[in-house]
Short mmCIF file of C-alpha atoms and ligand atoms in Angstrom, two decimals:
data_model
loop_
_atom_site.label_atom_id
_atom_site.label_comp_id
_atom_site.label_asym_id
_atom_site.label_seq_id
_atom_site.Cartn_x
_atom_site.Cartn_y
_atom_site.Cartn_z
CA MET A 159 3.96 -35.79 15.38
CA GLN A 160 5.80 -32.82 14.02
CA TYR A 161 2.70 -32.30 11.30
CA GLN A 162 0.04 -32.73 14.47
CA ILE A 163 1.68 -29.97 16.04
CA LEU A 164 2.18 -28.24 13.07
CA THR A 165 -1.53 -28.47 12.27
CA LEU A 166 -2.84 -27.88 15.91
CA TYR A 167 -0.74 -24.34 15.60
CA TYR A 168 -2.44 -23.19 12.17
CA LEU A 169 -5.88 -24.21 13.77
CA ILE A 170 -5.11 -21.90 16.88
CA MET A 171 -3.83 -19.22 15.00
CA SER A 172 -6.60 -19.16 12.22
CA ALA A 173 -9.14 -19.16 15.08
CA GLN A 174 -7.65 -16.21 16.25
CA ASN A 175 -7.71 -14.35 13.14
CA ILE A 176 -11.39 -14.38 12.83
CA ALA A 177 -12.51 -10.85 13.42
CA ALA A 178 -15.96 -8.84 13.43
CA LYS A 179 -16.20 -6.87 10.67
CA ALA A 180 -16.09 -3.31 10.13
CA ILE A 181 -19.38 -1.39 10.44
CA VAL A 182 -19.80 1.40 7.64
CA THR A 183 -22.80 2.78 6.46
CA PRO A 184 -23.26 6.29 4.85
CA ASP A 185 -25.48 7.31 8.04
CA ALA A 186 -23.14 6.80 10.48
CA ALA A 187 -19.56 6.86 11.42
CA PRO A 188 -17.65 3.86 10.78
CA ILE A 189 -17.32 0.97 13.50
CA GLU A 190 -13.64 -0.11 12.94
CA LEU A 191 -12.56 -3.41 12.62
CA ASP A 192 -11.08 -4.47 15.99
CA LEU A 193 -7.50 -4.94 15.33
CA SER A 194 -6.56 -6.61 18.34
CA GLN A 195 -8.26 -9.56 16.82
CA PHE A 196 -7.03 -9.51 13.24
CA LEU A 197 -3.80 -10.92 11.50
CA TYR A 198 -4.49 -11.46 7.84
CA GLU A 199 -7.66 -11.91 5.19
CA ALA A 200 -7.28 -12.49 1.75
CA VAL A 201 -9.86 -11.18 -0.81
CA ASP A 202 -10.60 -11.98 -4.65
CA THR A 203 -11.12 -8.57 -6.50
CA ALA A 204 -12.67 -10.35 -9.45
CA PRO A 205 -16.11 -9.27 -8.31
CA PHE A 206 -15.35 -5.47 -8.39
CA LEU A 207 -12.05 -4.82 -10.25
CA ASN A 208 -10.86 -5.09 -13.76
CA ILE A 209 -6.92 -5.28 -13.09
CA ALA A 210 -6.28 -5.92 -16.76
CA ASP A 211 -6.05 -2.61 -17.88
CA TRP A 212 -3.24 -2.21 -14.96
CA ALA A 213 -1.46 -4.82 -15.71
CA THR A 214 -0.27 -3.04 -19.22
CA TYR A 215 0.66 0.12 -17.15
CA TYR A 216 3.23 -1.30 -15.47
CA ASP A 217 5.52 -1.21 -18.21
CA GLU A 218 5.33 2.76 -18.05
CA ILE A 219 6.48 2.94 -14.58
CA PRO A 220 10.39 3.87 -14.65
CA THR A 221 12.96 2.18 -12.58
CA ASP A 222 13.13 2.99 -8.94
CA PRO A 223 16.45 4.85 -8.71
CA TYR A 224 16.85 4.12 -5.12
CA ILE A 225 17.38 0.57 -5.81
CA LYS A 226 21.07 0.30 -7.32
CA ASP A 227 20.68 -3.10 -8.83
CA GLY A 228 17.77 -1.62 -10.72
CA TYR A 229 14.88 -4.32 -10.32
CA ARG A 230 12.30 -1.96 -8.81
CA TYR A 231 9.95 0.00 -10.54
CA LYS A 232 7.64 2.59 -8.41
CA ALA A 233 5.00 4.94 -8.90
CA ILE A 234 2.92 6.40 -6.14
CA ALA A 235 -0.37 8.57 -5.16
CA TRP A 236 -1.29 10.04 -1.88
CA PHE A 237 -4.85 10.15 -1.09
CA ARG A 238 -7.06 11.41 2.06
CA VAL A 239 -10.60 9.33 2.55
CA LYS A 240 -12.36 10.05 5.25
CA HIS A 241 -15.92 9.28 6.10
CA ASP A 242 -18.57 12.14 5.82
CA LYS A 243 -20.49 11.39 9.13
CA ALA A 244 -17.01 10.87 11.25
CA ASN A 245 -14.85 14.16 12.46
CA ALA A 246 -11.79 15.09 10.58
CA ILE A 247 -8.71 14.36 12.49
CA GLU A 248 -6.99 17.51 13.19
CA GLY A 249 -3.53 16.03 12.90
CA ILE A 250 -4.14 14.99 9.63
CA ASP A 251 -5.38 18.53 8.36
CA ASP A 252 -2.30 19.81 10.27
CA HIS A 253 0.28 17.79 8.81
CA ILE A 254 -0.72 18.34 4.96
CA ALA A 255 -0.99 21.85 5.70
CA GLU A 256 2.72 21.56 6.97
CA VAL A 257 4.00 19.85 4.23
CA ASN A 258 2.17 21.73 1.66
CA ARG A 259 3.67 24.95 3.01
CA LEU A 260 7.38 22.98 3.14
CA SER A 261 6.62 22.27 -0.61
CA GLY A 262 6.14 25.85 -1.62
CA MET A 263 2.13 26.17 -1.90
CA SER A 264 0.11 29.35 -1.03
CA ASP A 265 -2.27 29.03 1.84
CA GLU A 266 -5.37 29.53 -0.88
CA GLU A 267 -3.83 26.33 -2.94
CA SER A 268 -3.06 24.42 0.53
CA ASN A 269 -6.43 24.58 1.69
CA LYS A 270 -7.81 22.98 -1.36
CA TYR A 271 -6.42 19.58 0.04
CA LEU A 272 -7.90 19.95 3.71
CA SER A 273 -11.16 18.38 4.84
CA SER A 274 -12.95 21.89 4.92
CA SER A 275 -13.00 21.65 0.85
CA LYS A 276 -14.66 19.80 -1.26
CA PRO A 277 -13.37 16.29 -2.05
CA ASN A 278 -12.59 15.12 -5.56
CA TRP A 279 -15.16 12.25 -5.30
CA HIS A 280 -17.23 10.67 -2.89
CA ASP A 281 -19.00 7.46 -2.62
CA ASN A 282 -22.49 7.32 -1.77
CA ALA A 283 -22.69 3.77 -0.87
CA SER A 284 -20.27 3.95 2.09
CA GLY A 285 -20.25 7.52 2.84
CA TYR A 286 -16.71 7.93 1.88
CA SER A 287 -15.03 10.90 0.22
CA ALA A 288 -11.57 11.14 -1.08
CA TRP A 289 -9.10 13.93 -1.84
CA GLN A 290 -6.05 13.09 -4.35
CA LEU A 291 -2.94 15.00 -2.62
CA PRO A 292 -0.11 16.44 -4.14
CA GLN A 293 3.06 14.52 -5.33
CA TYR A 294 4.71 14.15 -1.74
CA ALA A 295 7.85 12.49 -1.41
CA MET A 296 8.24 9.55 0.84
CA GLN A 297 10.35 9.85 3.89
CA GLN A 298 10.14 7.03 5.99
CA SER A 299 11.26 6.69 9.88
CA ILE A 300 14.64 5.13 9.92
CA LYS A 301 13.04 2.83 12.86
CA TYR A 302 11.26 1.34 10.40
CA ASN A 303 13.43 1.04 7.14
CA PRO A 304 16.56 0.40 7.96
CA VAL A 305 17.49 0.59 4.03
CA HIS A 306 15.70 3.90 3.18
CA GLY A 307 14.80 5.20 6.32
CA ASP A 308 14.96 8.98 7.09
CA MET A 309 15.85 9.30 3.28
CA ARG A 310 13.73 11.31 1.30
CA ARG A 311 12.31 9.57 -2.32
CA GLU A 312 10.59 11.16 -4.73
CA TYR A 313 8.57 9.20 -6.98
CA PRO A 314 6.21 9.88 -10.11
CA PRO A 315 2.65 9.87 -10.19
CA ILE A 316 0.40 7.09 -11.17
CA SER A 317 -1.32 7.78 -14.45
CA THR A 318 -4.22 9.94 -13.68
CA ASN A 319 -5.89 7.37 -16.26
CA ILE A 320 -5.86 4.92 -13.35
CA THR A 321 -6.46 7.27 -10.19
CA ASP A 322 -9.54 8.56 -11.75
CA GLY A 323 -10.93 5.49 -12.66
CA ALA A 324 -14.19 3.66 -11.07
CA ASP A 325 -12.15 0.78 -10.60
CA PHE A 326 -9.34 2.61 -8.35
CA HIS A 327 -11.85 4.39 -6.64
CA ARG A 328 -13.42 1.10 -5.48
CA LEU A 329 -10.25 -0.13 -4.71
CA LEU A 330 -10.01 2.48 -1.88
CA ILE A 331 -13.07 2.46 -0.89
CA HIS A 332 -13.05 -1.44 -0.34
CA TYR A 333 -9.97 -0.87 1.82
CA ALA A 334 -11.16 1.88 4.00
CA SER A 335 -14.16 -0.19 4.33
CA PHE A 336 -12.88 -3.40 5.50
CA PHE A 337 -11.14 -1.45 8.24
CA GLY A 338 -13.45 1.15 8.92
CA TRP A 339 -11.34 3.92 9.62
CA SER A 340 -12.63 7.48 10.24
CA ASP A 341 -10.30 9.77 8.47
CA ALA A 342 -6.78 8.64 6.94
CA ILE A 343 -3.98 9.84 4.73
CA VAL A 344 -3.46 6.60 2.22
CA LEU A 345 -0.56 6.06 0.58
CA VAL A 346 -0.70 4.06 -2.97
CA GLN A 347 2.37 2.06 -4.86
CA PHE A 348 2.30 0.05 -8.00
CA GLN A 349 5.41 -1.43 -7.98
CA ARG A 350 6.82 -3.80 -10.40
CA VAL A 351 10.04 -6.00 -9.43
CA ASP A 352 11.51 -7.75 -12.56
CA CYS A 353 14.14 -10.77 -12.95
CA TYR A 354 16.56 -12.24 -15.53
CA THR A 355 18.04 -15.51 -15.77
CA ASP A 356 21.29 -13.60 -14.38
CA ARG A 357 19.76 -11.71 -11.81
CA SER A 358 16.91 -12.35 -9.52
CA GLY A 359 14.58 -9.98 -7.97
CA LEU A 360 13.92 -8.90 -4.79
CA PRO A 361 10.34 -7.82 -3.49
CA ALA A 362 11.47 -6.93 0.00
CA VAL A 363 14.88 -5.81 0.12
CA GLU A 364 14.72 -5.06 3.93
CA GLY A 365 14.17 -8.88 4.94
CA PHE A 366 11.15 -9.60 7.30
CA HIS A 367 9.81 -6.03 8.37
CA GLN A 368 7.02 -3.95 9.54
CA ASP A 369 6.47 -0.49 7.58
CA GLY A 370 5.15 1.39 10.72
CA ASN A 371 1.47 1.33 9.73
CA ARG A 372 -1.89 0.03 11.51
CA HIS A 373 -2.75 -1.88 8.61
CA VAL A 374 -1.49 -2.64 5.08
CA ALA A 375 -2.93 -3.85 1.73
CA MET A 376 -1.38 -5.43 -1.27
CA LEU A 377 -3.05 -6.49 -4.68
CA ILE A 378 -1.42 -8.74 -7.06
CA VAL A 379 -2.02 -7.41 -10.44
CA ASN A 380 0.47 -9.35 -12.42
CA ARG A 381 2.81 -12.67 -12.04
CA ASP A 382 4.64 -12.97 -15.61
CA ASN A 383 7.01 -15.41 -16.56
CA ILE A 384 8.23 -16.35 -12.85
CA THR A 385 8.60 -19.61 -11.20
CA PRO A 386 5.43 -20.53 -9.21
CA GLU A 387 7.85 -20.50 -5.96
CA SER A 388 8.53 -16.67 -6.87
CA GLY A 389 7.59 -14.10 -4.54
CA VAL A 390 6.23 -16.04 -1.87
CA SER A 391 4.09 -13.90 0.85
CA GLN A 392 5.54 -14.81 4.59
CA TYR A 393 4.15 -13.66 7.82
CA VAL A 394 5.90 -13.99 11.14
CA MET A 395 4.16 -12.72 14.26
CA ASP A 396 5.64 -9.85 16.22
CA ASP A 397 6.51 -10.25 19.90
CA SER A 398 6.58 -7.03 21.71
CA GLY A 399 8.61 -5.22 18.69
CA GLN A 400 10.74 -8.56 17.98
CA LYS A 401 10.26 -10.90 15.13
CA THR A 402 9.32 -14.23 15.89
CA GLU A 403 10.59 -17.20 14.01
CA PRO A 404 7.59 -19.69 12.99
CA LEU A 405 5.95 -19.09 9.54
CA ILE A 406 2.21 -18.28 10.08
CA PHE A 407 1.49 -17.56 6.29
CA ASN A 408 3.40 -19.00 3.58
CA GLU A 409 1.73 -18.85 0.13
CA VAL A 410 2.06 -17.38 -3.36
CA ILE A 411 -0.59 -15.21 -3.60
CA PRO A 412 -2.38 -15.35 -7.30
CA THR A 413 -3.20 -12.74 -9.58
CA GLY A 414 -6.31 -10.57 -8.56
CA GLN A 415 -6.12 -11.43 -5.04
CA LEU A 416 -5.68 -8.42 -2.48
CA ILE A 417 -4.62 -9.12 1.06
CA TYR A 418 -5.17 -7.15 4.15
CA TRP A 419 -2.70 -7.78 6.87
CA ASN A 420 -2.12 -5.66 10.66
CA ASP A 421 1.34 -4.53 10.23
CA LYS A 422 1.46 -4.12 14.20
CA ARG A 423 1.04 -7.62 14.98
CA VAL A 424 3.07 -9.25 12.13
CA TRP A 425 6.33 -8.89 10.12
CA HIS A 426 6.27 -9.67 6.51
CA TYR A 427 8.28 -10.81 3.52
CA GLY A 428 8.47 -11.67 -0.07
CA THR A 429 11.00 -14.20 -1.45
CA GLU A 430 13.07 -13.35 -4.41
CA ILE A 431 11.67 -13.97 -7.77
CA LYS A 432 13.08 -15.71 -10.83
CA PRO A 433 12.45 -16.26 -14.54
CA ALA A 434 10.18 -19.47 -15.53
CA GLU A 435 11.63 -19.66 -18.88
CA ALA A 436 14.72 -18.33 -20.58
CA SER A 437 13.23 -18.29 -23.98
CA VAL A 438 10.01 -16.36 -22.88
CA ASN A 439 10.38 -12.39 -23.02
CA GLY A 440 14.26 -12.44 -23.64
CA GLY A 441 14.34 -14.53 -19.52
CA ARG A 442 12.64 -11.55 -18.19
CA GLY A 443 10.13 -12.12 -15.60
CA VAL A 444 7.99 -9.42 -13.76
CA ARG A 445 5.69 -9.43 -10.69
CA ASP A 446 3.21 -5.98 -10.49
CA ILE A 447 1.92 -5.40 -7.07
CA ILE A 448 -0.42 -2.18 -5.41
CA LEU A 449 0.56 -1.39 -2.02
CA LEU A 450 -1.96 0.51 0.21
CA SER A 451 -1.03 1.85 3.95
CA ALA A 452 -3.06 4.08 5.52
CA LYS A 453 -1.55 6.87 7.68
CA THR A 454 -3.38 8.54 10.95
CA PRO A 455 -1.41 10.38 13.47
CA PRO A 456 0.52 10.31 15.70
CA ALA A 457 1.91 6.82 13.95
CA ASN A 458 4.31 6.93 11.49
CA MET A 459 3.37 9.46 8.97
CA PRO A 460 6.19 9.02 5.81
CA ILE A 461 5.52 12.35 4.05
CA GLY A 462 7.68 14.78 2.80
CA PRO A 463 7.61 17.87 0.53
CA VAL A 464 6.50 17.76 -2.75
CA PRO A 465 9.82 17.13 -5.23
CA GLU A 466 10.38 20.54 -7.50
CA THR A 467 9.58 18.33 -10.37
CA TYR A 468 5.80 17.49 -9.28
CA ARG A 469 5.32 20.93 -8.00
CA TYR A 470 1.80 21.51 -10.09
CA TRP A 471 -1.13 22.78 -7.94
CA SER A 472 -3.99 22.75 -10.12
CA GLU A 473 -5.35 19.78 -12.07
CA ALA A 474 -4.93 21.95 -15.34
CA ASP A 475 -1.05 21.87 -14.67
CA TYR A 476 -0.90 18.06 -14.40
CA PRO A 477 1.12 16.69 -17.29
CA VAL A 478 -1.08 14.39 -19.47
CA SER A 479 -0.16 10.93 -18.83
FE1 FE2 B 926 6.79 -3.43 3.52
#
């Protein structure tokens, strides 16, 4: 009986989850996915991404200094992704100009990052253009992150070997095209969580939460020497800003799967990870992911000034990585 009720529940939930696709062509401004009809959707990236090279890069990412138990590693990058046929959102240019000014940048340098300047690259098939933005700090509102909210967090850049590559560009374009936004700032986070036999790793320190975005993407790049039940992705529904109880999604997302979800309508969590074999890799297990979140004002814009260490304004100044 209980099983039948649950089955009925999932049928209703999955029926609600069927949404019309966004319409993105190079010839017209995109028509956005109707987020009121969207909860989540998983996509297999094997046909368009080779993530094998990215998996090896995670070994280079330094420890996240803001997690005192030291099990998290993080590198980040910021992009502006705008469709050529859509008007620029003024609030985005204003925000970028303001954070650039707070970072000590001249107007001339700052203008290079605005939509009036030439983008770093362009995708002919979709009509999207992208600008790689400076290495801003993350400064999330306390409303969304009770553990690290309002604290400025400084992270190193993702290697340009990755961010300049065609696969990475395809990932950004896939994200933009799936939701069909006109103009947004995208935060990309490469994140590893590790564990040992005597210390597990937590993919979501703050428990079930929302991040204050409209929609988020997560790509699983690598699960190495962790138990099959490690890092289970779980969603529950939001009810007027409150978390509800029933799990509407409770699955281990396999390597190579990209999952999109509606951050306004669901709360998310990832269960802890534990090593599978004590005799492998010195008993260490890892889970490596990429998180993508698009920001459009007046929503949460968790962007702080560029840290002193990363104030290299022209590409020639970028450290070799
Ligand atoms: Fe999150």
